[in-house]
mmCIF file with all atom_site columns, C-alpha atoms in Angstrom:
data_model
loop_
_atom_site.group_PDB
_atom_site.id
_atom_site.type_symbol
_atom_site.label_atom_id
_atom_site.label_alt_id
_atom_site.label_comp_id
_atom_site.label_asym_id
_atom_site.label_entity_id
_atom_site.label_seq_id
_atom_site.pdbx_PDB_ins_code
_atom_site.Cartn_x
_atom_site.Cartn_y
_atom_site.Cartn_z
_atom_site.occupancy
_atom_site.B_iso_or_equiv
_atom_site.pdbx_formal_charge
_atom_site.auth_seq_id
_atom_site.auth_comp_id
_atom_site.auth_asym_id
_atom_site.auth_atom_id
_atom_site.pdbx_PDB_model_num
ATOM 1   C CA . UNK A 1 1   ? 20.155  9.976  54.674 1.00 66.00 ? 1   UNK A CA 1
ATOM 2   C CA . UNK A 1 2   ? 19.112  12.940 52.510 1.00 80.00 ? 2   UNK A CA 1
ATOM 3   C CA . UNK A 1 3   ? 17.010  14.412 55.283 1.00 94.00 ? 3   UNK A CA 1
ATOM 4   C CA . UNK A 1 4   ? 13.480  15.726 54.882 1.00 97.00 ? 4   UNK A CA 1
ATOM 5   C CA . UNK A 1 5   ? 12.872  16.666 51.270 1.00 97.00 ? 5   UNK A CA 1
ATOM 6   C CA . UNK A 1 6   ? 10.341  19.310 50.299 1.00 98.00 ? 6   UNK A CA 1
ATOM 7   C CA . UNK A 1 7   ? 9.194   20.448 46.894 1.00 97.00 ? 7   UNK A CA 1
ATOM 8   C CA . UNK A 1 8   ? 8.851   22.887 45.351 1.00 97.00 ? 8   UNK A CA 1
ATOM 9   C CA . UNK A 1 9   ? 11.341  25.191 47.075 1.00 97.00 ? 9   UNK A CA 1
ATOM 10  C CA . UNK A 1 10  ? 9.603   28.229 45.632 1.00 97.00 ? 10  UNK A CA 1
ATOM 11  C CA . UNK A 1 11  ? 6.114   28.639 44.251 1.00 97.00 ? 11  UNK A CA 1
ATOM 12  C CA . UNK A 1 12  ? 4.563   31.781 42.830 1.00 97.00 ? 12  UNK A CA 1
ATOM 13  C CA . UNK A 1 13  ? 0.921   31.544 41.902 1.00 97.00 ? 13  UNK A CA 1
ATOM 14  C CA . UNK A 1 14  ? -2.121  33.686 41.394 1.00 97.00 ? 14  UNK A CA 1
ATOM 15  C CA . UNK A 1 15  ? -5.005  34.015 43.779 1.00 97.00 ? 15  UNK A CA 1
ATOM 16  C CA . UNK A 1 16  ? -7.569  31.291 43.260 1.00 96.00 ? 16  UNK A CA 1
ATOM 17  C CA . UNK A 1 17  ? -5.127  28.694 41.976 1.00 97.00 ? 17  UNK A CA 1
ATOM 18  C CA . UNK A 1 18  ? -4.539  25.341 43.632 1.00 97.00 ? 18  UNK A CA 1
ATOM 19  C CA . UNK A 1 19  ? -1.200  24.820 45.353 1.00 98.00 ? 19  UNK A CA 1
ATOM 20  C CA . UNK A 1 20  ? 0.256   21.457 46.325 1.00 98.00 ? 20  UNK A CA 1
ATOM 21  C CA . UNK A 1 21  ? 3.324   21.189 48.525 1.00 98.00 ? 21  UNK A CA 1
ATOM 22  C CA . UNK A 1 22  ? 5.106   17.874 48.884 1.00 98.00 ? 22  UNK A CA 1
ATOM 23  C CA . UNK A 1 23  ? 7.203   16.258 51.577 1.00 98.00 ? 23  UNK A CA 1
ATOM 24  C CA . UNK A 1 24  ? 9.298   13.117 51.861 1.00 98.00 ? 24  UNK A CA 1
ATOM 25  C CA . UNK A 1 25  ? 10.148  12.424 55.510 1.00 97.00 ? 25  UNK A CA 1
ATOM 26  C CA . UNK A 1 26  ? 13.216  10.655 56.807 1.00 96.00 ? 26  UNK A CA 1
ATOM 27  C CA . UNK A 1 27  ? 12.956  6.896  56.372 1.00 94.00 ? 27  UNK A CA 1
ATOM 28  C CA . UNK A 1 28  ? 12.003  5.207  59.635 1.00 92.00 ? 28  UNK A CA 1
ATOM 29  C CA . UNK A 1 29  ? 10.435  8.293  61.208 1.00 92.00 ? 29  UNK A CA 1
ATOM 30  C CA . UNK A 1 30  ? 6.898   7.724  62.413 1.00 90.00 ? 30  UNK A CA 1
ATOM 31  C CA . UNK A 1 31  ? 5.652   11.283 62.786 1.00 92.00 ? 31  UNK A CA 1
ATOM 32  C CA . UNK A 1 32  ? 5.291   14.086 60.257 1.00 95.00 ? 32  UNK A CA 1
ATOM 33  C CA . UNK A 1 33  ? 4.504   17.732 60.891 1.00 95.00 ? 33  UNK A CA 1
ATOM 34  C CA . UNK A 1 34  ? 3.517   20.661 58.686 1.00 97.00 ? 34  UNK A CA 1
ATOM 35  C CA . UNK A 1 35  ? 4.428   24.117 60.007 1.00 96.00 ? 35  UNK A CA 1
ATOM 36  C CA . UNK A 1 36  ? 3.939   27.566 58.513 1.00 96.00 ? 36  UNK A CA 1
ATOM 37  C CA . UNK A 1 37  ? 6.244   30.501 59.188 1.00 94.00 ? 37  UNK A CA 1
ATOM 38  C CA . UNK A 1 38  ? 5.131   34.113 58.866 1.00 91.00 ? 38  UNK A CA 1
ATOM 39  C CA . UNK A 1 39  ? 6.518   37.325 60.295 1.00 86.00 ? 39  UNK A CA 1
ATOM 40  C CA . UNK A 1 40  ? 3.417   37.927 62.360 1.00 85.00 ? 40  UNK A CA 1
ATOM 41  C CA . UNK A 1 41  ? 2.811   34.461 63.800 1.00 86.00 ? 41  UNK A CA 1
ATOM 42  C CA . UNK A 1 42  ? 6.240   32.833 63.699 1.00 89.00 ? 42  UNK A CA 1
ATOM 43  C CA . UNK A 1 43  ? 6.305   29.046 63.343 1.00 92.00 ? 43  UNK A CA 1
ATOM 44  C CA . UNK A 1 44  ? 2.811   27.659 63.751 1.00 92.00 ? 44  UNK A CA 1
ATOM 45  C CA . UNK A 1 45  ? 1.791   24.025 63.557 1.00 93.00 ? 45  UNK A CA 1
ATOM 46  C CA . UNK A 1 46  ? -0.799  23.263 60.905 1.00 95.00 ? 46  UNK A CA 1
ATOM 47  C CA . UNK A 1 47  ? -1.222  19.501 61.232 1.00 95.00 ? 47  UNK A CA 1
ATOM 48  C CA . UNK A 1 48  ? 0.685   16.432 62.277 1.00 93.00 ? 48  UNK A CA 1
ATOM 49  C CA . UNK A 1 49  ? 0.516   12.729 61.557 1.00 94.00 ? 49  UNK A CA 1
ATOM 50  C CA . UNK A 1 50  ? 1.556   9.735  63.596 1.00 91.00 ? 50  UNK A CA 1
ATOM 51  C CA . UNK A 1 51  ? 2.001   6.464  61.682 1.00 92.00 ? 51  UNK A CA 1
ATOM 52  C CA . UNK A 1 52  ? 0.299   8.128  58.687 1.00 94.00 ? 52  UNK A CA 1
ATOM 53  C CA . UNK A 1 53  ? -2.806  9.000  60.719 1.00 93.00 ? 53  UNK A CA 1
ATOM 54  C CA . UNK A 1 54  ? -3.725  12.686 61.240 1.00 93.00 ? 54  UNK A CA 1
ATOM 55  C CA . UNK A 1 55  ? -3.593  13.387 64.970 1.00 90.00 ? 55  UNK A CA 1
ATOM 56  C CA . UNK A 1 56  ? -4.303  17.085 65.260 1.00 89.00 ? 56  UNK A CA 1
ATOM 57  C CA . UNK A 1 57  ? -5.389  19.394 62.436 1.00 90.00 ? 57  UNK A CA 1
ATOM 58  C CA . UNK A 1 58  ? -6.647  22.190 64.668 1.00 89.00 ? 58  UNK A CA 1
ATOM 59  C CA . UNK A 1 59  ? -3.963  24.491 63.274 1.00 90.00 ? 59  UNK A CA 1
ATOM 60  C CA . UNK A 1 60  ? -5.224  24.265 59.698 1.00 93.00 ? 60  UNK A CA 1
ATOM 61  C CA . UNK A 1 61  ? -6.492  27.791 58.982 1.00 86.00 ? 61  UNK A CA 1
ATOM 62  C CA . UNK A 1 62  ? -9.671  26.860 57.166 1.00 85.00 ? 62  UNK A CA 1
ATOM 63  C CA . UNK A 1 63  ? -11.263 24.395 54.810 1.00 90.00 ? 63  UNK A CA 1
ATOM 64  C CA . UNK A 1 64  ? -9.150  25.613 51.934 1.00 95.00 ? 64  UNK A CA 1
ATOM 65  C CA . UNK A 1 65  ? -6.245  23.720 53.496 1.00 96.00 ? 65  UNK A CA 1
ATOM 66  C CA . UNK A 1 66  ? -5.986  19.941 53.422 1.00 97.00 ? 66  UNK A CA 1
ATOM 67  C CA . UNK A 1 67  ? -3.181  17.469 54.091 1.00 97.00 ? 67  UNK A CA 1
ATOM 68  C CA . UNK A 1 68  ? -2.715  13.821 53.320 1.00 97.00 ? 68  UNK A CA 1
ATOM 69  C CA . UNK A 1 69  ? -0.209  11.138 54.130 1.00 97.00 ? 69  UNK A CA 1
ATOM 70  C CA . UNK A 1 70  ? -1.003  8.150  51.903 1.00 96.00 ? 70  UNK A CA 1
ATOM 71  C CA . UNK A 1 71  ? 2.082   6.234  53.044 1.00 94.00 ? 71  UNK A CA 1
ATOM 72  C CA . UNK A 1 72  ? 5.058   6.516  55.361 1.00 94.00 ? 72  UNK A CA 1
ATOM 73  C CA . UNK A 1 73  ? 7.266   8.173  52.753 1.00 95.00 ? 73  UNK A CA 1
ATOM 74  C CA . UNK A 1 74  ? 5.067   10.917 51.338 1.00 96.00 ? 74  UNK A CA 1
ATOM 75  C CA . UNK A 1 75  ? 2.790   13.739 52.418 1.00 98.00 ? 75  UNK A CA 1
ATOM 76  C CA . UNK A 1 76  ? 1.065   16.632 50.676 1.00 98.00 ? 76  UNK A CA 1
ATOM 77  C CA . UNK A 1 77  ? -0.340  19.937 51.827 1.00 98.00 ? 77  UNK A CA 1
ATOM 78  C CA . UNK A 1 78  ? -2.896  21.405 49.464 1.00 98.00 ? 78  UNK A CA 1
ATOM 79  C CA . UNK A 1 79  ? -4.391  24.887 49.366 1.00 97.00 ? 79  UNK A CA 1
ATOM 80  C CA . UNK A 1 80  ? -7.444  25.342 47.178 1.00 96.00 ? 80  UNK A CA 1
ATOM 81  C CA . UNK A 1 81  ? -8.198  28.096 46.351 1.00 96.00 ? 81  UNK A CA 1
ATOM 82  C CA . UNK A 1 82  ? -5.097  30.008 47.366 1.00 96.00 ? 82  UNK A CA 1
ATOM 83  C CA . UNK A 1 83  ? -5.239  33.595 48.684 1.00 96.00 ? 83  UNK A CA 1
ATOM 84  C CA . UNK A 1 84  ? -2.550  36.277 49.114 1.00 96.00 ? 84  UNK A CA 1
ATOM 85  C CA . UNK A 1 85  ? -2.649  35.838 52.911 1.00 95.00 ? 85  UNK A CA 1
ATOM 86  C CA . UNK A 1 86  ? -1.443  32.252 52.440 1.00 96.00 ? 86  UNK A CA 1
ATOM 87  C CA . UNK A 1 87  ? 1.950   33.620 51.364 1.00 97.00 ? 87  UNK A CA 1
ATOM 88  C CA . UNK A 1 88  ? 4.477   32.141 53.806 1.00 97.00 ? 88  UNK A CA 1
ATOM 89  C CA . UNK A 1 89  ? 7.209   29.555 54.138 1.00 97.00 ? 89  UNK A CA 1
ATOM 90  C CA . UNK A 1 90  ? 5.805   26.084 54.734 1.00 98.00 ? 90  UNK A CA 1
ATOM 91  C CA . UNK A 1 91  ? 7.995   23.595 56.542 1.00 98.00 ? 91  UNK A CA 1
ATOM 92  C CA . UNK A 1 92  ? 7.643   19.864 56.777 1.00 98.00 ? 92  UNK A CA 1
ATOM 93  C CA . UNK A 1 93  ? 9.357   18.025 59.627 1.00 96.00 ? 93  UNK A CA 1
ATOM 94  C CA . UNK A 1 94  ? 9.600   14.417 60.713 1.00 95.00 ? 94  UNK A CA 1
ATOM 95  C CA . UNK A 1 95  ? 10.642  12.590 63.850 1.00 91.00 ? 95  UNK A CA 1
ATOM 96  C CA . UNK A 1 96  ? 10.782  9.233  65.538 1.00 87.00 ? 96  UNK A CA 1
ATOM 97  C CA . UNK A 1 97  ? 8.583   9.658  68.564 1.00 74.00 ? 97  UNK A CA 1
ATOM 98  C CA . UNK A 1 98  ? 9.537   7.703  71.636 1.00 68.00 ? 98  UNK A CA 1
ATOM 99  C CA . UNK A 1 99  ? 10.188  8.633  75.247 1.00 66.00 ? 99  UNK A CA 1
ATOM 100 C CA . UNK A 1 100 ? 12.325  11.678 75.729 1.00 72.00 ? 100 UNK A CA 1
ATOM 101 C CA . UNK A 1 101 ? 12.672  14.910 73.804 1.00 76.00 ? 101 UNK A CA 1
ATOM 102 C CA . UNK A 1 102 ? 11.036  14.705 70.400 1.00 82.00 ? 102 UNK A CA 1
ATOM 103 C CA . UNK A 1 103 ? 13.630  16.131 68.030 1.00 90.00 ? 103 UNK A CA 1
ATOM 104 C CA . UNK A 1 104 ? 12.036  17.225 64.780 1.00 92.00 ? 104 UNK A CA 1
ATOM 105 C CA . UNK A 1 105 ? 14.133  17.298 61.633 1.00 94.00 ? 105 UNK A CA 1
ATOM 106 C CA . UNK A 1 106 ? 12.969  20.009 59.282 1.00 96.00 ? 106 UNK A CA 1
ATOM 107 C CA . UNK A 1 107 ? 13.085  20.265 55.533 1.00 97.00 ? 107 UNK A CA 1
ATOM 108 C CA . UNK A 1 108 ? 14.392  23.385 53.816 1.00 97.00 ? 108 UNK A CA 1
ATOM 109 C CA . UNK A 1 109 ? 10.881  24.749 53.358 1.00 97.00 ? 109 UNK A CA 1
ATOM 110 C CA . UNK A 1 110 ? 8.652   25.769 50.480 1.00 98.00 ? 110 UNK A CA 1
ATOM 111 C CA . UNK A 1 111 ? 8.282   29.510 50.001 1.00 97.00 ? 111 UNK A CA 1
ATOM 112 C CA . UNK A 1 112 ? 4.818   30.285 48.664 1.00 98.00 ? 112 UNK A CA 1
ATOM 113 C CA . UNK A 1 113 ? 3.867   33.614 47.136 1.00 97.00 ? 113 UNK A CA 1
ATOM 114 C CA . UNK A 1 114 ? 0.250   34.149 46.150 1.00 97.00 ? 114 UNK A CA 1
ATOM 115 C CA . UNK A 1 115 ? -0.296  37.234 43.978 1.00 96.00 ? 115 UNK A CA 1
ATOM 116 C CA . UNK B 2 1   ? -2.565  32.819 73.443 1.00 70.00 ? 1   UNK B CA 1
ATOM 117 C CA . UNK B 2 2   ? 1.169   32.322 73.099 1.00 83.00 ? 2   UNK B CA 1
ATOM 118 C CA . UNK B 2 3   ? 2.392   29.485 75.283 1.00 92.00 ? 3   UNK B CA 1
ATOM 119 C CA . UNK B 2 4   ? 6.065   29.990 74.398 1.00 95.00 ? 4   UNK B CA 1
ATOM 120 C CA . UNK B 2 5   ? 7.362   33.547 74.271 1.00 95.00 ? 5   UNK B CA 1
ATOM 121 C CA . UNK B 2 6   ? 10.635  35.019 73.121 1.00 95.00 ? 6   UNK B CA 1
ATOM 122 C CA . UNK B 2 7   ? 10.322  38.670 73.978 1.00 92.00 ? 7   UNK B CA 1
ATOM 123 C CA . UNK B 2 8   ? 13.507  39.877 72.314 1.00 94.00 ? 8   UNK B CA 1
ATOM 124 C CA . UNK B 2 9   ? 13.197  39.907 68.524 1.00 93.00 ? 9   UNK B CA 1
ATOM 125 C CA . UNK B 2 10  ? 16.908  40.589 68.133 1.00 96.00 ? 10  UNK B CA 1
ATOM 126 C CA . UNK B 2 11  ? 20.213  40.522 69.984 1.00 97.00 ? 11  UNK B CA 1
ATOM 127 C CA . UNK B 2 12  ? 23.632  41.797 68.976 1.00 98.00 ? 12  UNK B CA 1
ATOM 128 C CA . UNK B 2 13  ? 26.870  40.700 70.683 1.00 98.00 ? 13  UNK B CA 1
ATOM 129 C CA . UNK B 2 14  ? 30.575  40.967 70.040 1.00 98.00 ? 14  UNK B CA 1
ATOM 130 C CA . UNK B 2 15  ? 32.553  37.944 68.914 1.00 97.00 ? 15  UNK B CA 1
ATOM 131 C CA . UNK B 2 16  ? 34.055  36.108 71.881 1.00 97.00 ? 16  UNK B CA 1
ATOM 132 C CA . UNK B 2 17  ? 31.487  37.397 74.352 1.00 97.00 ? 17  UNK B CA 1
ATOM 133 C CA . UNK B 2 18  ? 28.523  35.536 75.826 1.00 98.00 ? 18  UNK B CA 1
ATOM 134 C CA . UNK B 2 19  ? 25.139  35.454 74.062 1.00 98.00 ? 19  UNK B CA 1
ATOM 135 C CA . UNK B 2 20  ? 22.098  34.903 76.260 1.00 98.00 ? 20  UNK B CA 1
ATOM 136 C CA . UNK B 2 21  ? 18.776  34.150 74.611 1.00 98.00 ? 21  UNK B CA 1
ATOM 137 C CA . UNK B 2 22  ? 15.675  34.031 76.758 1.00 98.00 ? 22  UNK B CA 1
ATOM 138 C CA . UNK B 2 23  ? 12.384  32.181 76.584 1.00 98.00 ? 23  UNK B CA 1
ATOM 139 C CA . UNK B 2 24  ? 9.293   32.170 78.805 1.00 97.00 ? 24  UNK B CA 1
ATOM 140 C CA . UNK B 2 25  ? 6.445   29.688 78.857 1.00 97.00 ? 25  UNK B CA 1
ATOM 141 C CA . UNK B 2 26  ? 3.033   29.475 80.430 1.00 95.00 ? 26  UNK B CA 1
ATOM 142 C CA . UNK B 2 27  ? 2.079   25.795 80.374 1.00 91.00 ? 27  UNK B CA 1
ATOM 143 C CA . UNK B 2 28  ? 3.306   23.804 83.380 1.00 91.00 ? 28  UNK B CA 1
ATOM 144 C CA . UNK B 2 29  ? 2.572   20.578 81.486 1.00 91.00 ? 29  UNK B CA 1
ATOM 145 C CA . UNK B 2 30  ? 5.571   21.050 79.192 1.00 92.00 ? 30  UNK B CA 1
ATOM 146 C CA . UNK B 2 31  ? 8.053   18.257 79.811 1.00 90.00 ? 31  UNK B CA 1
ATOM 147 C CA . UNK B 2 32  ? 10.807  19.007 77.300 1.00 93.00 ? 32  UNK B CA 1
ATOM 148 C CA . UNK B 2 33  ? 12.271  22.214 75.941 1.00 95.00 ? 33  UNK B CA 1
ATOM 149 C CA . UNK B 2 34  ? 14.356  22.499 72.800 1.00 95.00 ? 34  UNK B CA 1
ATOM 150 C CA . UNK B 2 35  ? 16.356  25.168 71.032 1.00 97.00 ? 35  UNK B CA 1
ATOM 151 C CA . UNK B 2 36  ? 16.588  25.342 67.260 1.00 97.00 ? 36  UNK B CA 1
ATOM 152 C CA . UNK B 2 37  ? 18.808  27.484 65.078 1.00 97.00 ? 37  UNK B CA 1
ATOM 153 C CA . UNK B 2 38  ? 17.730  28.742 61.661 1.00 96.00 ? 38  UNK B CA 1
ATOM 154 C CA . UNK B 2 39  ? 19.817  30.234 58.879 1.00 96.00 ? 39  UNK B CA 1
ATOM 155 C CA . UNK B 2 40  ? 18.143  32.123 55.997 1.00 93.00 ? 40  UNK B CA 1
ATOM 156 C CA . UNK B 2 41  ? 16.624  29.892 53.305 1.00 91.00 ? 41  UNK B CA 1
ATOM 157 C CA . UNK B 2 42  ? 17.108  26.790 55.444 1.00 94.00 ? 42  UNK B CA 1
ATOM 158 C CA . UNK B 2 43  ? 14.919  24.849 57.822 1.00 96.00 ? 43  UNK B CA 1
ATOM 159 C CA . UNK B 2 44  ? 15.427  25.047 61.595 1.00 96.00 ? 44  UNK B CA 1
ATOM 160 C CA . UNK B 2 45  ? 18.053  22.679 62.937 1.00 96.00 ? 45  UNK B CA 1
ATOM 161 C CA . UNK B 2 46  ? 18.087  21.170 66.409 1.00 95.00 ? 46  UNK B CA 1
ATOM 162 C CA . UNK B 2 47  ? 20.637  22.588 68.816 1.00 97.00 ? 47  UNK B CA 1
ATOM 163 C CA . UNK B 2 48  ? 20.068  21.381 72.376 1.00 96.00 ? 48  UNK B CA 1
ATOM 164 C CA . UNK B 2 49  ? 17.265  20.178 74.650 1.00 94.00 ? 49  UNK B CA 1
ATOM 165 C CA . UNK B 2 50  ? 16.489  19.930 78.345 1.00 95.00 ? 50  UNK B CA 1
ATOM 166 C CA . UNK B 2 51  ? 14.067  17.824 80.337 1.00 94.00 ? 51  UNK B CA 1
ATOM 167 C CA . UNK B 2 52  ? 11.765  19.555 82.805 1.00 94.00 ? 52  UNK B CA 1
ATOM 168 C CA . UNK B 2 53  ? 13.326  17.489 85.604 1.00 94.00 ? 53  UNK B CA 1
ATOM 169 C CA . UNK B 2 54  ? 16.714  19.100 85.054 1.00 96.00 ? 54  UNK B CA 1
ATOM 170 C CA . UNK B 2 55  ? 17.898  22.666 85.474 1.00 96.00 ? 55  UNK B CA 1
ATOM 171 C CA . UNK B 2 56  ? 20.933  22.651 83.191 1.00 97.00 ? 56  UNK B CA 1
ATOM 172 C CA . UNK B 2 57  ? 22.184  20.910 80.100 1.00 97.00 ? 57  UNK B CA 1
ATOM 173 C CA . UNK B 2 58  ? 25.486  21.613 78.402 1.00 97.00 ? 58  UNK B CA 1
ATOM 174 C CA . UNK B 2 59  ? 26.833  20.752 74.968 1.00 96.00 ? 59  UNK B CA 1
ATOM 175 C CA . UNK B 2 60  ? 30.112  22.357 74.028 1.00 97.00 ? 60  UNK B CA 1
ATOM 176 C CA . UNK B 2 61  ? 29.669  26.119 73.761 1.00 97.00 ? 61  UNK B CA 1
ATOM 177 C CA . UNK B 2 62  ? 25.916  25.826 74.320 1.00 98.00 ? 62  UNK B CA 1
ATOM 178 C CA . UNK B 2 63  ? 24.234  25.612 77.717 1.00 98.00 ? 63  UNK B CA 1
ATOM 179 C CA . UNK B 2 64  ? 20.520  25.704 78.438 1.00 98.00 ? 64  UNK B CA 1
ATOM 180 C CA . UNK B 2 65  ? 19.249  26.682 81.876 1.00 98.00 ? 65  UNK B CA 1
ATOM 181 C CA . UNK B 2 66  ? 15.728  25.966 83.094 1.00 98.00 ? 66  UNK B CA 1
ATOM 182 C CA . UNK B 2 67  ? 14.002  27.771 85.973 1.00 97.00 ? 67  UNK B CA 1
ATOM 183 C CA . UNK B 2 68  ? 10.696  25.948 86.460 1.00 96.00 ? 68  UNK B CA 1
ATOM 184 C CA . UNK B 2 69  ? 9.417   28.183 89.213 1.00 95.00 ? 69  UNK B CA 1
ATOM 185 C CA . UNK B 2 70  ? 9.796   31.202 86.943 1.00 97.00 ? 70  UNK B CA 1
ATOM 186 C CA . UNK B 2 71  ? 8.733   29.263 83.819 1.00 97.00 ? 71  UNK B CA 1
ATOM 187 C CA . UNK B 2 72  ? 11.839  30.594 82.138 1.00 97.00 ? 72  UNK B CA 1
ATOM 188 C CA . UNK B 2 73  ? 14.689  29.104 80.170 1.00 97.00 ? 73  UNK B CA 1
ATOM 189 C CA . UNK B 2 74  ? 17.763  30.590 78.582 1.00 98.00 ? 74  UNK B CA 1
ATOM 190 C CA . UNK B 2 75  ? 20.365  29.555 76.062 1.00 98.00 ? 75  UNK B CA 1
ATOM 191 C CA . UNK B 2 76  ? 23.953  30.637 76.687 1.00 98.00 ? 76  UNK B CA 1
ATOM 192 C CA . UNK B 2 77  ? 26.521  30.611 73.906 1.00 98.00 ? 77  UNK B CA 1
ATOM 193 C CA . UNK B 2 78  ? 30.102  31.027 75.067 1.00 97.00 ? 78  UNK B CA 1
ATOM 194 C CA . UNK B 2 79  ? 32.166  32.199 73.314 1.00 97.00 ? 79  UNK B CA 1
ATOM 195 C CA . UNK B 2 80  ? 29.971  33.602 70.545 1.00 98.00 ? 80  UNK B CA 1
ATOM 196 C CA . UNK B 2 81  ? 31.232  33.266 66.991 1.00 97.00 ? 81  UNK B CA 1
ATOM 197 C CA . UNK B 2 82  ? 30.147  35.042 63.784 1.00 97.00 ? 82  UNK B CA 1
ATOM 198 C CA . UNK B 2 83  ? 28.843  31.692 62.480 1.00 96.00 ? 83  UNK B CA 1
ATOM 199 C CA . UNK B 2 84  ? 26.349  31.670 65.349 1.00 98.00 ? 84  UNK B CA 1
ATOM 200 C CA . UNK B 2 85  ? 24.483  34.542 63.689 1.00 98.00 ? 85  UNK B CA 1
ATOM 201 C CA . UNK B 2 86  ? 21.032  33.088 63.015 1.00 97.00 ? 86  UNK B CA 1
ATOM 202 C CA . UNK B 2 87  ? 17.483  33.064 64.308 1.00 96.00 ? 87  UNK B CA 1
ATOM 203 C CA . UNK B 2 88  ? 17.073  30.982 67.464 1.00 98.00 ? 88  UNK B CA 1
ATOM 204 C CA . UNK B 2 89  ? 13.751  29.373 68.296 1.00 97.00 ? 89  UNK B CA 1
ATOM 205 C CA . UNK B 2 90  ? 12.705  28.081 71.666 1.00 97.00 ? 90  UNK B CA 1
ATOM 206 C CA . UNK B 2 91  ? 10.251  25.147 71.552 1.00 96.00 ? 91  UNK B CA 1
ATOM 207 C CA . UNK B 2 92  ? 8.352   23.044 74.075 1.00 95.00 ? 92  UNK B CA 1
ATOM 208 C CA . UNK B 2 93  ? 6.518   19.758 74.070 1.00 91.00 ? 93  UNK B CA 1
ATOM 209 C CA . UNK B 2 94  ? 3.700   18.744 76.351 1.00 86.00 ? 94  UNK B CA 1
ATOM 210 C CA . UNK B 2 95  ? 3.255   15.372 78.000 1.00 77.00 ? 95  UNK B CA 1
ATOM 211 C CA . UNK B 2 96  ? 0.913   13.244 75.903 1.00 72.00 ? 96  UNK B CA 1
ATOM 212 C CA . UNK B 2 97  ? 1.058   15.467 72.825 1.00 73.00 ? 97  UNK B CA 1
ATOM 213 C CA . UNK B 2 98  ? 2.723   12.753 70.724 1.00 68.00 ? 98  UNK B CA 1
ATOM 214 C CA . UNK B 2 99  ? 5.649   14.902 69.877 1.00 72.00 ? 99  UNK B CA 1
ATOM 215 C CA . UNK B 2 100 ? 4.053   18.166 68.809 1.00 83.00 ? 100 UNK B CA 1
ATOM 216 C CA . UNK B 2 101 ? 6.408   21.129 69.419 1.00 90.00 ? 101 UNK B CA 1
ATOM 217 C CA . UNK B 2 102 ? 5.175   24.631 70.180 1.00 92.00 ? 102 UNK B CA 1
ATOM 218 C CA . UNK B 2 103 ? 7.589   27.314 69.042 1.00 94.00 ? 103 UNK B CA 1
ATOM 219 C CA . UNK B 2 104 ? 8.328   30.841 70.126 1.00 94.00 ? 104 UNK B CA 1
ATOM 220 C CA . UNK B 2 105 ? 8.634   33.547 67.469 1.00 94.00 ? 105 UNK B CA 1
ATOM 221 C CA . UNK B 2 106 ? 12.410  33.500 67.514 1.00 95.00 ? 106 UNK B CA 1
ATOM 222 C CA . UNK B 2 107 ? 15.298  35.829 68.360 1.00 96.00 ? 107 UNK B CA 1
ATOM 223 C CA . UNK B 2 108 ? 17.678  36.982 65.671 1.00 96.00 ? 108 UNK B CA 1
ATOM 224 C CA . UNK B 2 109 ? 21.243  36.838 66.966 1.00 98.00 ? 109 UNK B CA 1
ATOM 225 C CA . UNK B 2 110 ? 23.975  38.863 65.286 1.00 98.00 ? 110 UNK B CA 1
ATOM 226 C CA . UNK B 2 111 ? 27.545  38.206 66.348 1.00 98.00 ? 111 UNK B CA 1
ATOM 227 C CA . UNK B 2 112 ? 29.868  40.982 65.193 1.00 96.00 ? 112 UNK B CA 1
ATOM 228 C CA . UNK B 2 113 ? 33.529  40.274 64.471 1.00 92.00 ? 113 UNK B CA 1
#
């Protein structure tokens, strides 16, 4: 398996532009998570899906952020309009949730720079 | 309000010696704890986990200890190797959270040859 695949790996954009980050989870996993990593806040959960249904989006910073999971093999995180404070590394992770420790497998991340 | 805390941003140890990374938590509803390792420009990778009903779990050079009364866990790496140099994240999951992990801010470990 190729693991969790994220694109783009790097994105540089100007304030006010729309940004779309993409994620392909591991086949067979039933949960998908979007995390953001910054120096100040560390790894913070933005939103997660279970069987393609959003379960908890309380970590989404504001209405400028939205996430979708139209099917089991694809998810997007969109920021519109983007602001410099959105600059961070965004990670997607997937897992197969059952009883026991839920081991998330992370993608390599998308580094976003908003100028 | 940080539910999972790693109070040491960095740690430096000599190759061959023991590395001890610490983590504290506040929520008594956490039922599993996990450690992840992260190299630069890569995503975090799973290292080892422990159930809240246990106090120790060992996997090769890595051992995690859990002290529920103190709400404290630690990761021991023995012996430490230069390839262990990375950022280590402690994470916890809560019963009924459908798999959501709450992460600490990480500790950067440097193992010097």
